[in-house]
């Protein structure tokens, strides 16, 4: 059964533009005497919007399978790529279109402001998400506007990190969610340090930290319900998927390594923090717990800032030093390197 995505309409529209084939421009500029193309009807725009959401699910499902450890062999990757192409072709064919007709329809809708507005409105109705222009995205650490993303699946995967991801709270990017969960963890670790003689209070806040780190270990708390562990792991996974796409530039490949490494540095600190929390929750003495809480607070502050482990005066993305801040810095460097002149 095909899974239907609940994408924000601005994300779906952005992904439509990202998938726009370069050949589409050639179709519109192939000859000086070419007749104007017939514009798609409202029914055809609706058909494209429905296909777009279905194909988004196909791509996400295929990419998730390709990222599984058991499918890392070259033969498995080739087979999965073949299955994805076949699934995409099947969806297009089921809608009564040829590949050429589908590509032409995408180009026309993507390059015409009125048709694009119709597309956005239809996607909004299908997903329940707001239409672009009616809301202003809040400034958040790790966020990159969809319009700044590179073209194709490279931009789609980067967008999962920075812009929008289907499974996260409010469909935010994975890095944005990681920053939010890290902030909750650090806040409650700090609150725990303020009650060094109250064992129950320290355990309460330690539980709140655990919920922000991994809600599968602590079901309730003040976090987003997604967890830093899952968010940071997703950052590493999807930025590496972007780098593996055939259209990835050298700039993307270099910074993807930096971003993924910094995200995994954060994951290492999550593991350390979870181990400390287990000791805190098992403690029977407030003094012993307070000592562990002090370590936890320091570690939680490093989830975002990273740590200058080699005392060279700076925090690097590698050598186990990097945190979410270093991942975000290299996202910005990567996006600057992809920016088109003019």
mmCIF file of N, CA and C in Angstrom, residues 4 8-9 51 61 63 65 67 88 109 147 161 195 199 225 248 259 279 301:
data_model
loop_
_atom_site.group_PDB
_atom_site.id
_atom_site.type_symbol
_atom_site.label_atom_id
_atom_site.label_comp_id
_atom_site.label_asym_id
_atom_site.label_seq_id
_atom_site.Cartn_x
_atom_site.Cartn_y
_atom_site.Cartn_z
ATOM 1 N N UNK A 4 0.963 7.820 2.173
ATOM 2 C CA UNK A 4 0.726 9.214 1.801
ATOM 3 C C UNK A 4 1.428 10.125 2.771
ATOM 4 N N UNK A 8 4.447 19.704 4.519
ATOM 5 C CA UNK A 8 3.998 21.079 4.416
ATOM 6 C C UNK A 8 3.946 21.456 2.943
ATOM 7 N N UNK A 9 2.982 22.281 2.552
ATOM 8 C CA UNK A 9 2.853 22.604 1.137
ATOM 9 C C UNK A 9 4.080 23.333 0.616
ATOM 10 N N UNK A 51 0.285 13.021 -7.664
ATOM 11 C CA UNK A 51 1.426 12.196 -8.052
ATOM 12 C C UNK A 51 2.669 12.581 -7.257
ATOM 13 N N UNK A 61 10.771 6.025 0.967
ATOM 14 C CA UNK A 61 10.807 4.611 1.316
ATOM 15 C C UNK A 61 12.047 3.936 0.730
ATOM 16 N N UNK A 63 14.876 5.380 -0.184
ATOM 17 C CA UNK A 63 16.088 5.903 0.449
ATOM 18 C C UNK A 63 16.298 5.290 1.832
ATOM 19 N N UNK A 65 15.380 2.279 2.759
ATOM 20 C CA UNK A 65 15.890 0.912 2.556
ATOM 21 C C UNK A 65 17.359 0.933 2.144
ATOM 22 N N UNK A 67 19.559 2.980 3.011
ATOM 23 C CA UNK A 67 20.416 3.363 4.145
ATOM 24 C C UNK A 67 20.596 2.241 5.161
ATOM 25 N N UNK A 88 8.707 4.377 -9.575
ATOM 26 C CA UNK A 88 8.378 5.714 -10.082
ATOM 27 C C UNK A 88 7.661 5.608 -11.422
ATOM 28 N N UNK A 109 4.317 23.566 -14.580
ATOM 29 C CA UNK A 109 3.786 23.995 -13.287
ATOM 30 C C UNK A 109 4.861 24.699 -12.469
ATOM 31 N N UNK A 147 14.108 27.395 -0.843
ATOM 32 C CA UNK A 147 14.546 28.030 -2.088
ATOM 33 C C UNK A 147 16.066 28.033 -2.236
ATOM 34 N N UNK A 161 17.489 17.442 6.343
ATOM 35 C CA UNK A 161 18.330 17.868 7.469
ATOM 36 C C UNK A 161 17.959 19.265 7.934
ATOM 37 N N UNK A 195 19.444 22.104 42.794
ATOM 38 C CA UNK A 195 18.886 21.431 43.982
ATOM 39 C C UNK A 195 19.811 20.287 44.408
ATOM 40 N N UNK A 199 17.423 14.897 46.325
ATOM 41 C CA UNK A 199 17.635 13.749 45.440
ATOM 42 C C UNK A 199 16.451 13.562 44.482
ATOM 43 N N UNK A 225 9.441 14.971 21.931
ATOM 44 C CA UNK A 225 8.916 13.638 21.692
ATOM 45 C C UNK A 225 9.613 12.892 20.573
ATOM 46 N N UNK A 248 25.769 15.112 -6.611
ATOM 47 C CA UNK A 248 26.396 15.843 -5.505
ATOM 48 C C UNK A 248 27.717 16.462 -5.950
ATOM 49 N N UNK A 259 29.642 17.495 8.517
ATOM 50 C CA UNK A 259 28.354 17.561 9.209
ATOM 51 C C UNK A 259 28.032 16.238 9.880
ATOM 52 N N UNK A 279 22.954 6.197 36.286
ATOM 53 C CA UNK A 279 23.605 6.235 37.601
ATOM 54 C C UNK A 279 22.871 7.174 38.555
ATOM 55 N N UNK A 301 25.693 20.669 27.867
ATOM 56 C CA UNK A 301 26.047 21.929 27.213
ATOM 57 C C UNK A 301 26.894 21.674 25.966
#
